[in-house]
Coordinates of C-alpha atoms in Angstrom, one line a residue:
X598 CA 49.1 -103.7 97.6
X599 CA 45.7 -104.2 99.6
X600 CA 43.0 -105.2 97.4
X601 CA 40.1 -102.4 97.2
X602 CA 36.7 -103.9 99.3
X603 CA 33.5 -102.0 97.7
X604 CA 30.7 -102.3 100.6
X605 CA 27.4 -102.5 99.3
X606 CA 24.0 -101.9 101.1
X607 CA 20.9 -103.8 99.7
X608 CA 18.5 -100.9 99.3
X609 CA 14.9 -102.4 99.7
X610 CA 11.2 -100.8 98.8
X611 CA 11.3 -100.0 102.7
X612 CA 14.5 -97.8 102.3
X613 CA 13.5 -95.9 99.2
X614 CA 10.4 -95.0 100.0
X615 CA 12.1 -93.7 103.5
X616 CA 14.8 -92.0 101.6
X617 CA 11.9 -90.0 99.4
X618 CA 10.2 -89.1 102.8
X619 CA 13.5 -87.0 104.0
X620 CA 13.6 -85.1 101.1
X621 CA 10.3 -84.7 100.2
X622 CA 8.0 -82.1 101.8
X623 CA 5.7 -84.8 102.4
X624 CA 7.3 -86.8 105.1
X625 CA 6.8 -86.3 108.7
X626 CA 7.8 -82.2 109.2
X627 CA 5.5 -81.2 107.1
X628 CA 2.2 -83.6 107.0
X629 CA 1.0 -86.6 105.6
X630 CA -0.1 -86.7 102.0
X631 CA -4.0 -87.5 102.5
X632 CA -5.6 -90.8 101.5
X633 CA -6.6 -91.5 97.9
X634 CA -4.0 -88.5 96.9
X635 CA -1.5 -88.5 94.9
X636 CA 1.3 -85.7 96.2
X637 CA 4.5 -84.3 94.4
X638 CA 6.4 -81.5 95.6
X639 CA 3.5 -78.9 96.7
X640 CA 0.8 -80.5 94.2
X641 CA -2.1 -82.7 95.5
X642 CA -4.0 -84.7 92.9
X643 CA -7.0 -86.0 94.4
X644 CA -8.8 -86.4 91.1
X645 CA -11.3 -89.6 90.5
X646 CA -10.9 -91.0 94.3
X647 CA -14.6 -90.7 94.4
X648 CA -14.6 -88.3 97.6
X649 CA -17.5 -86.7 99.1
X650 CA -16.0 -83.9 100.8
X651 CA -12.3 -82.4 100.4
X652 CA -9.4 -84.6 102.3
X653 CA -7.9 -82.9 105.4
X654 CA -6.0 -81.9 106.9
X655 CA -4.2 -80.2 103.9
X656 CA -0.9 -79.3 104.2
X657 CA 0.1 -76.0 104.1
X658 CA 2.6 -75.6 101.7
X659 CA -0.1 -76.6 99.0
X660 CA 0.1 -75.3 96.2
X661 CA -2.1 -77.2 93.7
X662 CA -5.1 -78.7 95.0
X663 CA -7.0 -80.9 92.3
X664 CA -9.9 -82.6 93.2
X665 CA -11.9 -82.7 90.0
X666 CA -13.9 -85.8 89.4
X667 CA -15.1 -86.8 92.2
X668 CA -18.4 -85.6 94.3
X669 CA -17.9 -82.7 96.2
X670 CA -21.4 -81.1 96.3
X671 CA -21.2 -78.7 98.8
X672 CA -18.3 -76.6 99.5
X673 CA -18.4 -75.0 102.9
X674 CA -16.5 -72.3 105.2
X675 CA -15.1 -75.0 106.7
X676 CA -13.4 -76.8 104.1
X677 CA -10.3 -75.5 104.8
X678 CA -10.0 -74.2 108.3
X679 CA -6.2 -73.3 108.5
X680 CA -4.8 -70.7 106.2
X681 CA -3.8 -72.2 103.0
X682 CA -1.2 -68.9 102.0
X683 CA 0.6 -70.7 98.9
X684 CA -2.8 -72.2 97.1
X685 CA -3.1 -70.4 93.5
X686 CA -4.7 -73.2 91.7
X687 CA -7.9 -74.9 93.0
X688 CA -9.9 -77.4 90.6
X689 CA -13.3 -78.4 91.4
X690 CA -15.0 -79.1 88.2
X691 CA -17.3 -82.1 87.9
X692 CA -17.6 -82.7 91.5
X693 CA -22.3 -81.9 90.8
X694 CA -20.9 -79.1 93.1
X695 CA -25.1 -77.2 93.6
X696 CA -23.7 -75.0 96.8
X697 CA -20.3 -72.9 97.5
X698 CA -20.4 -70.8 100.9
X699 CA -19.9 -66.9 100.5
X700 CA -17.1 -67.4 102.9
X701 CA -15.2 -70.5 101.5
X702 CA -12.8 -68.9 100.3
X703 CA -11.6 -66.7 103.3
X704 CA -8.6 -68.6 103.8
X705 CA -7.1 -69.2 100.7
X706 CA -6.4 -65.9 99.7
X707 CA -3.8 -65.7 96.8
X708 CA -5.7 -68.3 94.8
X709 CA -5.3 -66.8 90.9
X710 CA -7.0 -70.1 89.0
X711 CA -10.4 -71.2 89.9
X712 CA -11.8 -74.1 87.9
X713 CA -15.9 -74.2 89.1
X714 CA -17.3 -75.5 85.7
X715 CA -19.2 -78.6 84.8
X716 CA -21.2 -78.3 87.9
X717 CA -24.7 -77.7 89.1
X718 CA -24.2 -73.9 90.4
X719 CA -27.6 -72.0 89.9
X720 CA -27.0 -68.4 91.0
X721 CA -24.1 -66.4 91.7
X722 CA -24.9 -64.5 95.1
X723 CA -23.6 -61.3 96.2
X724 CA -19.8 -60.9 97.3
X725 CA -19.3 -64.8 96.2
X726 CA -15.8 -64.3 95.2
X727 CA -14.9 -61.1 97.0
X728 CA -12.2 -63.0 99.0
X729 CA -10.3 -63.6 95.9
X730 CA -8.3 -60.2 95.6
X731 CA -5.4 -61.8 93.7
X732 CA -7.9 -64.3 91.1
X733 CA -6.9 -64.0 87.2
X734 CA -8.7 -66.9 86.0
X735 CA -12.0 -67.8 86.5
X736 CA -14.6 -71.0 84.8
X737 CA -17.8 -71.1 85.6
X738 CA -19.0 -72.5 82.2
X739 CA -21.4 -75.7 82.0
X740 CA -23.1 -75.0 84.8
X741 CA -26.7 -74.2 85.7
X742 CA -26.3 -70.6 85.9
X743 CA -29.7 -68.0 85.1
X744 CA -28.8 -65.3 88.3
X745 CA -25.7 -63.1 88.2
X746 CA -25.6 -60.8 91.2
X747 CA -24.4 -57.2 90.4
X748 CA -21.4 -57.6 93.4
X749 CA -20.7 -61.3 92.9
X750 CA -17.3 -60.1 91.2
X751 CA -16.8 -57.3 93.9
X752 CA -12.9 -56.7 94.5
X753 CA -11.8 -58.9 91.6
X754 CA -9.3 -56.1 90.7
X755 CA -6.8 -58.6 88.7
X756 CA -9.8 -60.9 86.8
X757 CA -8.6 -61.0 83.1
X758 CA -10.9 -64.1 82.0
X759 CA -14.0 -65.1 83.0
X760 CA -15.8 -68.2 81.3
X761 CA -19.4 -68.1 82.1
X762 CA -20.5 -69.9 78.2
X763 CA -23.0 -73.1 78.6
X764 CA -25.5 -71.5 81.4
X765 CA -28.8 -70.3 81.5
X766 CA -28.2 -66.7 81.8
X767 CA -31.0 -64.2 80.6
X768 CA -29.1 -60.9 81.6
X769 CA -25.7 -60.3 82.1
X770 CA -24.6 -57.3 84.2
X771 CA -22.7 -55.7 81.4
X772 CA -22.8 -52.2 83.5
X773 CA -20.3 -53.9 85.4
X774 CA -17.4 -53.7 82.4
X775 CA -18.7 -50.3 81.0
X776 CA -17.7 -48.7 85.0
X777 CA -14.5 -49.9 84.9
X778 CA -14.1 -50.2 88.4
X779 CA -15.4 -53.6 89.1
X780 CA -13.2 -55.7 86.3
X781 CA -10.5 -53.3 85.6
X782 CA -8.4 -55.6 83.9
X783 CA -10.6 -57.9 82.3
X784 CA -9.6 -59.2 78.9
X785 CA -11.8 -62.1 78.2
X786 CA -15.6 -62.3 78.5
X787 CA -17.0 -65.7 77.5
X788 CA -20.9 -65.2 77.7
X789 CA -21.5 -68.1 74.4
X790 CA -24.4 -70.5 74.5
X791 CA -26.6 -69.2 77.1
X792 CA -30.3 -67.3 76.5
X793 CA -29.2 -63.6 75.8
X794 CA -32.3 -61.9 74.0
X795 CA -30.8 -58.8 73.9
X796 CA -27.9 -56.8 74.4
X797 CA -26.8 -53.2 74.6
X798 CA -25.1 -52.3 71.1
X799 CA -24.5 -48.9 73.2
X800 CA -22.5 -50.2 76.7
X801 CA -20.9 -52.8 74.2
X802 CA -19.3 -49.9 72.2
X803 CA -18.1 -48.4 75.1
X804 CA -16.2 -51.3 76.3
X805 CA -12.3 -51.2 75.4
X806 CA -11.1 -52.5 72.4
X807 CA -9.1 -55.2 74.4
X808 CA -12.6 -57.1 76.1
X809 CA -14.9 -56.0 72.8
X810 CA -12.2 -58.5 70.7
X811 CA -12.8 -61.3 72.9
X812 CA -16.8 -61.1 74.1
X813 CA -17.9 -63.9 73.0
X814 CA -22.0 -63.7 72.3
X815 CA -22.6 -66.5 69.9
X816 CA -25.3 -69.5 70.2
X817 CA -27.7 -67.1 71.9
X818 CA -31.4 -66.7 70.6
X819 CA -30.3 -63.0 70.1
X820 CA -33.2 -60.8 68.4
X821 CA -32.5 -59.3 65.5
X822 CA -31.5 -55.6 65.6
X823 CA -29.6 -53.3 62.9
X824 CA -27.1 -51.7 65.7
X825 CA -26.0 -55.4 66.9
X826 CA -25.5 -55.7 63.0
X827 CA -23.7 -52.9 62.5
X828 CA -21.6 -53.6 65.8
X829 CA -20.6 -57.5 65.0
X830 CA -20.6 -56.0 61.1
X831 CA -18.0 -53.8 62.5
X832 CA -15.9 -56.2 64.0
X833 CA -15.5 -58.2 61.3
X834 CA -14.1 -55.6 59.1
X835 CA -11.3 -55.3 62.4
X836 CA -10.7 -58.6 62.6
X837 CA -11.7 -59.4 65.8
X838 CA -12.0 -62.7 66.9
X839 CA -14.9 -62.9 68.8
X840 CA -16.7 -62.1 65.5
X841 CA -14.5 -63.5 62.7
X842 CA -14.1 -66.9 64.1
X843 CA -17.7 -67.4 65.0
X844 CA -19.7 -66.3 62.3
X845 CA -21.6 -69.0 61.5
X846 CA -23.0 -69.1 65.4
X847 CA -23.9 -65.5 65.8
X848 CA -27.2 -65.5 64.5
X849 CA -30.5 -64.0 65.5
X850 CA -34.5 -64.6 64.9
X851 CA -36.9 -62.1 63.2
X852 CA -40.1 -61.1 64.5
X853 CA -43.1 -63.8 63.3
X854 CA -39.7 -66.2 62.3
X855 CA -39.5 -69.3 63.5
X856 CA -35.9 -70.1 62.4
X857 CA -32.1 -68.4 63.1
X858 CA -30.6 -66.4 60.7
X859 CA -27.0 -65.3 60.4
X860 CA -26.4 -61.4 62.2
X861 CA -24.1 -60.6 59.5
X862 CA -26.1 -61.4 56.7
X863 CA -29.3 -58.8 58.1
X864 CA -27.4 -56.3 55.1
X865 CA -30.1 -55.0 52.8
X866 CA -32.9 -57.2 53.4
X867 CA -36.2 -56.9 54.9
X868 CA -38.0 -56.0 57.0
X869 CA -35.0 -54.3 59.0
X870 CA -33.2 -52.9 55.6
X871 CA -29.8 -52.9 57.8
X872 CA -27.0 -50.7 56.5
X873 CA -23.5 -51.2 57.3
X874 CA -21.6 -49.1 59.5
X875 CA -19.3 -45.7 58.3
X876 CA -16.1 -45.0 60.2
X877 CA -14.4 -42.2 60.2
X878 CA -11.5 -41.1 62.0
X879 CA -11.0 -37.4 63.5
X880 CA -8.1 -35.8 65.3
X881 CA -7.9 -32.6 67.3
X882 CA -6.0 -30.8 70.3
X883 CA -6.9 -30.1 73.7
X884 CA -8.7 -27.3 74.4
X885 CA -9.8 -27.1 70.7
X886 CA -13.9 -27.2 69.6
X887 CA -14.8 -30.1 66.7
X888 CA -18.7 -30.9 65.1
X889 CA -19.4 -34.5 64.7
X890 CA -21.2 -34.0 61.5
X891 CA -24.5 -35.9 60.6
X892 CA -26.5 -35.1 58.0
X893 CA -30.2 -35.8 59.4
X894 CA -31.9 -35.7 63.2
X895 CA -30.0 -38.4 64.4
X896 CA -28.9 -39.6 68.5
X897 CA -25.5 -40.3 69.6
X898 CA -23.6 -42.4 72.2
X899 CA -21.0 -41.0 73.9
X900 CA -17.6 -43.7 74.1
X901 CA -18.8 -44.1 77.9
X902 CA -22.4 -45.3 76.5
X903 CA -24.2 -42.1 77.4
X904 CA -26.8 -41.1 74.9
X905 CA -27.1 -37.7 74.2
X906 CA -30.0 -35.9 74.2
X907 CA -28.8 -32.2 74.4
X908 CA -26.7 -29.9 76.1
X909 CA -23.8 -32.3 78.2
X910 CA -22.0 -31.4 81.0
X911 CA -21.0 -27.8 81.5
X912 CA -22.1 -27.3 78.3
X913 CA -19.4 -28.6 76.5
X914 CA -21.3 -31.4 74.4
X915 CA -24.0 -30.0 72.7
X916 CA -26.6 -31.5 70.3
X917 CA -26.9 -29.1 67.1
X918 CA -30.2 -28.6 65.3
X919 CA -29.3 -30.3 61.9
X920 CA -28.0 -33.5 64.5
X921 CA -24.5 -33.2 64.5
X922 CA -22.2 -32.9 67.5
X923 CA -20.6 -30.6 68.7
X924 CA -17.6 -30.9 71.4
X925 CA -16.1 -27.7 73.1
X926 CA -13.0 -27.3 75.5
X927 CA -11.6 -30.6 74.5
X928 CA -10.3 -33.1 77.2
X929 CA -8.5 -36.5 77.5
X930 CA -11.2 -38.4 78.3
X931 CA -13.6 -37.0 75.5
X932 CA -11.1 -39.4 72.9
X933 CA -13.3 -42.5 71.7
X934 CA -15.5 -43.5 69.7
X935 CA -18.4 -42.1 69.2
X936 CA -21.7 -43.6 67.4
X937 CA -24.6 -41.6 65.4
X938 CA -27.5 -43.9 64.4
X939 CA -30.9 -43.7 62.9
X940 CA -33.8 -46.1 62.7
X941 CA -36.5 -45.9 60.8
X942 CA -38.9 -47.2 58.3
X943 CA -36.3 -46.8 55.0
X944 CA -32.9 -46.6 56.5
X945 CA -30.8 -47.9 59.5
X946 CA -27.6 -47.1 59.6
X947 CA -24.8 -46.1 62.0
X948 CA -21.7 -43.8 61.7
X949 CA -19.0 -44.0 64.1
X950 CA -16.4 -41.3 64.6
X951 CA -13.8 -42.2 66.1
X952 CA -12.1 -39.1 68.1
X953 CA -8.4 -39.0 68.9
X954 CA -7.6 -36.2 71.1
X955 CA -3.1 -35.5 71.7
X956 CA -2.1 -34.4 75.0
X957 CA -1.0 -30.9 74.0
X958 CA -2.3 -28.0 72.7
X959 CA -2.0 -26.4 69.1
X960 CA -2.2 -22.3 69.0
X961 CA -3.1 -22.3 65.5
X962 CA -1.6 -23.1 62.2
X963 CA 1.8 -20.9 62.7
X964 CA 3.0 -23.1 64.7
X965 CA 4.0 -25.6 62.3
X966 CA 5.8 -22.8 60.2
X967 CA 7.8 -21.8 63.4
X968 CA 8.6 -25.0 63.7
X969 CA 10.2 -25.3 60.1
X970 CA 12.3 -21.9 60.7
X971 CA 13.5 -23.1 63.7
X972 CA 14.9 -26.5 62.3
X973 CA 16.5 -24.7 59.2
X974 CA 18.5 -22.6 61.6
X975 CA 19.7 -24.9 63.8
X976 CA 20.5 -26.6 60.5
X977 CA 22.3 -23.4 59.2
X978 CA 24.2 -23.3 62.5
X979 CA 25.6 -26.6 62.6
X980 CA 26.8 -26.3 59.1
X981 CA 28.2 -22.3 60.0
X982 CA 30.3 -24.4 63.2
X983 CA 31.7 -26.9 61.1
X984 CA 33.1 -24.5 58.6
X985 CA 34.8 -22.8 61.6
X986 CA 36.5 -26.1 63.2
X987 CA 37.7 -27.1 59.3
X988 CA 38.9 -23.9 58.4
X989 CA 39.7 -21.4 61.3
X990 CA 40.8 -23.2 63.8
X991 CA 44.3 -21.6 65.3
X992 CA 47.4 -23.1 64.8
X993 CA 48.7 -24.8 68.0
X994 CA 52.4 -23.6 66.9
X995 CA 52.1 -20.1 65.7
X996 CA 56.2 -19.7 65.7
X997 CA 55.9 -22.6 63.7
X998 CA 54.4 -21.5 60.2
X999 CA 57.1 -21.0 58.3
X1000 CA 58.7 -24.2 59.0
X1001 CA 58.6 -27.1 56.7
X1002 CA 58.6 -30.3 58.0
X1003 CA 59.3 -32.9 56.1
X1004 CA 57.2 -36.0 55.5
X1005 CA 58.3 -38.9 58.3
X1006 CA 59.5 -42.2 56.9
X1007 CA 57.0 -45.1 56.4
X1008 CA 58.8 -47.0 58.6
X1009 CA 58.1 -44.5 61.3
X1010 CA 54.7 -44.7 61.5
X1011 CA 54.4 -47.3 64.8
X1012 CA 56.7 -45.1 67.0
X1013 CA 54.2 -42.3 66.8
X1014 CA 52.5 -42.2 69.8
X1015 CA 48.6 -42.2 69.9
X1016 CA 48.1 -40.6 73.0
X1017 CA 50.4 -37.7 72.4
X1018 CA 50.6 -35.0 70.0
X1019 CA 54.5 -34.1 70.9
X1020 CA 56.4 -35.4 68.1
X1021 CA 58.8 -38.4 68.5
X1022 CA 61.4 -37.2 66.4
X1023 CA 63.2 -33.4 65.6
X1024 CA 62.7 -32.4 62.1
X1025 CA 63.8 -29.7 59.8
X1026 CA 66.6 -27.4 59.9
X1027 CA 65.0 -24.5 61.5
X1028 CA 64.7 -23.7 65.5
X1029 CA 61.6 -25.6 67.0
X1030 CA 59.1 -24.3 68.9
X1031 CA 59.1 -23.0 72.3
X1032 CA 57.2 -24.9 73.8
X1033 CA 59.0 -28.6 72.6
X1034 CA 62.6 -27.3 73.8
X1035 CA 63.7 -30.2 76.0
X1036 CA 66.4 -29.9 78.8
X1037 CA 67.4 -31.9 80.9
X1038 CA 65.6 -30.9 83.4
X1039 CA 62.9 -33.4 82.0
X1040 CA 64.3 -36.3 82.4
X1041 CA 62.9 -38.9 85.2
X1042 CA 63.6 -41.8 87.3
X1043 CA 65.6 -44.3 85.2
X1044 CA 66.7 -42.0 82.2
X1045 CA 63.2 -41.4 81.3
X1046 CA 61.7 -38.6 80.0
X1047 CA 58.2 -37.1 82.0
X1048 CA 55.1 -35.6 80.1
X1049 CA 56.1 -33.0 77.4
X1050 CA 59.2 -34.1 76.4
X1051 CA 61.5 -36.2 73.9
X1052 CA 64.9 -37.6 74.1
X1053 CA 67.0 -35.8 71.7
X1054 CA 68.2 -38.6 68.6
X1055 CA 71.8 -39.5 67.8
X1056 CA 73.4 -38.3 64.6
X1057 CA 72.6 -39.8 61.2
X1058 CA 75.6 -40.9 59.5
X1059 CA 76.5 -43.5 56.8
X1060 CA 74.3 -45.4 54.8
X1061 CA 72.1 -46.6 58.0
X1062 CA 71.1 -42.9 58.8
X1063 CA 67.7 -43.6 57.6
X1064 CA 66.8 -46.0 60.2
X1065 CA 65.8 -44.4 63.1
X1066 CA 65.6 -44.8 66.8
X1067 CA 62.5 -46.3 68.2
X1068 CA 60.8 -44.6 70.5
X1069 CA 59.5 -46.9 73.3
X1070 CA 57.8 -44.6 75.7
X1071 CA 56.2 -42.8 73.1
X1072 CA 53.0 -46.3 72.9
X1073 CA 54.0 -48.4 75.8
X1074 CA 54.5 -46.0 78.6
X1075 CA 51.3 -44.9 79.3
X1076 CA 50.0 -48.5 79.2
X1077 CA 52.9 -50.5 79.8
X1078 CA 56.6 -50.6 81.1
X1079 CA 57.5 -52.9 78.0
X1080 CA 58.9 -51.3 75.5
X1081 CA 58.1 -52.0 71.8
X1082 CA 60.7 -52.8 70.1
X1083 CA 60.2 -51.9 66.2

């Protein structure tokens, strides 16, 4: 026997870090990891490597590029000037970032998460982010912020949050949700901790339920009003988050008051004499006329934020005398809520109806009773064709009637076949059917019997002429060619 010889190779730093290169992305096909950055797989960490612009060249298979921390104040068009098609994540926050290029984002098209916050951004100018077709997350909060242009979030079809809490904003676009064109799939609104005065009860009812549960309005010096009560009162009694878990920061100053009081607690007391919100809940049928009933001269908002005034469009919404509602011709869109409110000097309170429309019509009330007949015939029916199969259905041997067959041994009972309904074994005295005559002219291949026949049994004789033959084609031979041998 040879003795076995195990070759070793001394692997230094040298070869391990030129082992990593080859399979690493890193190595010399695609780019050098940049200086001060930290690379794995298609993530670049350039965070707190106190850099004054962004590293290049980047490679282009990046697909997180961190470079919060450092002091990145200006981000230009030229930041990245090759396509960058596999970026989704890009993390500037805390870079004193004061100036981002309508046009620095042109080449880094499928970025989805943005991180902007903790900077010194002051105005968000028109088409900023319209680049960014594919973004789904976007901070901005702790920033410097007082301007919103109306088109800065032009084309940001696929935005679901937007953080935009610790700025200096005096006015919000909120025209821009209520279209539902601009942020079509927006889900979170974070507008906390800024310097809101006032808000829209009207355009935030008409927002969807999904973005009125998570707007968040608190820590602003809001001024106190009975609809933004009855609104934020309402969303407690739902739950909603935005309200519930912030309760003690949604708060609001009185005229000639110097300090905050809570929104929720302006219920009952002076000199506003707030009264919480009714609800009620209507349903009707296309096509049909219903009143939204009020019982003094009151105005309503339409669920799209409209208020009315009098006659609507084509005449179908129409402002009645006594101030109720009245909508005729019933659509899909007419469904929502709907909000009737009165101010004045010894009541202010709000009713909202909330109108669900179903997507067919409903000819009047005997169509409910037709409906009934109809299920207790078919019911009458099915019972009528059961009775039929149990009880008068034909007898497949007709020549057969006045035979009696006698009850087949227990120990029969496995050479029955499952798959046939030709009997295994001749029984009684008298002549069997037609149709079960076998001949000879059956048999197959082998001495075996073809469909609609049985071999013919022996004689029973002696004391062993209860035990019968067993029958292997009758299970097996449809499945099988081994018999079953009982």
């Amino acid at each position: 026997c040879h003795p076995r010889v195990a070759l070793r190779v001394p692997m230094g730093p040298l070869s391990v870090l030129l082992a990593l290169s080859l399979l690493s992305p890193w190595g010399s096909a695609g780019g050098s990891c940049p200086p001060r950055c930290v690379c794995a797989s298609n993530l670049l960490s350039c965070s707190q490597a106190n850099l004054s612009a962004v590293p290049a060249p980047l490679p282009r298979f990046t697909a997180v590029l961190d470079l919060s921390h450092n002091n990145v104040t200006r981000l230009r068009a030229d930041w990245a000037p090759a396509r960058l098609p596999h970026l989704h994540a890009l993390l500037l926050s805390h870079n004193g970032l004061a100036f981002v290029s309508t046009e620095a984002f042109t080449n880094v098209p499928r970025l989805r998460h943005l991180d902007l916050s903790s900077n010194r951004l002051r105005t968000l100018d028109e088409n900023l982010f319209s680049d960014l077709g594919e973004l789904e997350v976007l901070l901005l909060y702790n920033n410097e912020i007082s301007t919103v242009d109306r088109t800065a979030f032009e084309n940001l079809g696929r935005l679901r949050k937007l953080y935009l809490g610790q700025n200096r904003i005096a006015r919000f676009p909120l025209e821009l949700l209520r279209e539902g064109t601009r942020l079509p799939q927006l889900a979170l609104l974070d507008l906390s901790a800024n310097r809101l005065r006032a808000v829209p009860a009207g355009e935030l009812q008409a927002l969807p339920a999904w973005l009125r549960d998570r707007l968040y309005l608190h820590n602003n010096p809001l001024a106190c009003d009975c609809l933004l009560f009855q609104l934020l009162d309402r969303g407690r009694r739902r739950h909603l988050s935005a309200v519930e878990d912030f309760q003690d920061e949604l708060r609001c100053s009185l005229p000639g008051a110097t300090a905050l009081i809570k929104i929720l607690d302006l219920a009952g007391k002076q000199p506003l004499n707030c009264s919480k919100a009714q609800e009620a809940v209507l349903e009707a049928h296309l096509g049909d006329s219903v009143t939204l009933g009020c019982d003094s001269r009151r105005h309503w908002v339409t669920p799209g934020g409209e208020r009315v005034l009098g006659d609507g469009g084509n005449g179908s919404v129409v402002l009645l005398a006594n101030g109720s509602l009245q909508l005729r011709a019933l659509r899909p869109e007419d469904a929502g809520t709907y909000s009737c409110w009165v101010a004045g000097p010894l009541l202010n309170e709000t009713l909202y109806v909330e109108l669900l429309v179903h997507n067919f019509t409903l000819h009047g009330p005997h169509d409910t009773l037709n409906t009934a007949y109809t299920t207790l015939v078919g019911c009458i029916l099915s019972v009528v064709l059961v009775l039929i199969y149990l009880y008068l259905t034909p007898c497949r041997c007709c020549c057969c009637r006045g035979t009696e067959k006698p009850p087949a041994p227990r120990d029969d009972s496995i050479n029955s076949s499952v798959l046939s309904t030709t009997p295994n074994h001749a029984g009684g005295t008298g002549e069997p059917c037609a149709s079960h005559i076998v001949s000879s002219a059956g048999t197959g291949q082998n001495g075996r019997f073809k469909g609609g026949g049985t071999p013919p049994l022996p004689a029973r004789h002696g004391p062993k002429a209860q035990r019968k033959v067993s029958d292997p084609d009758s299970v097996s031979s449809v499945f099988s060619d081994t018999p079953i041998v009982v």
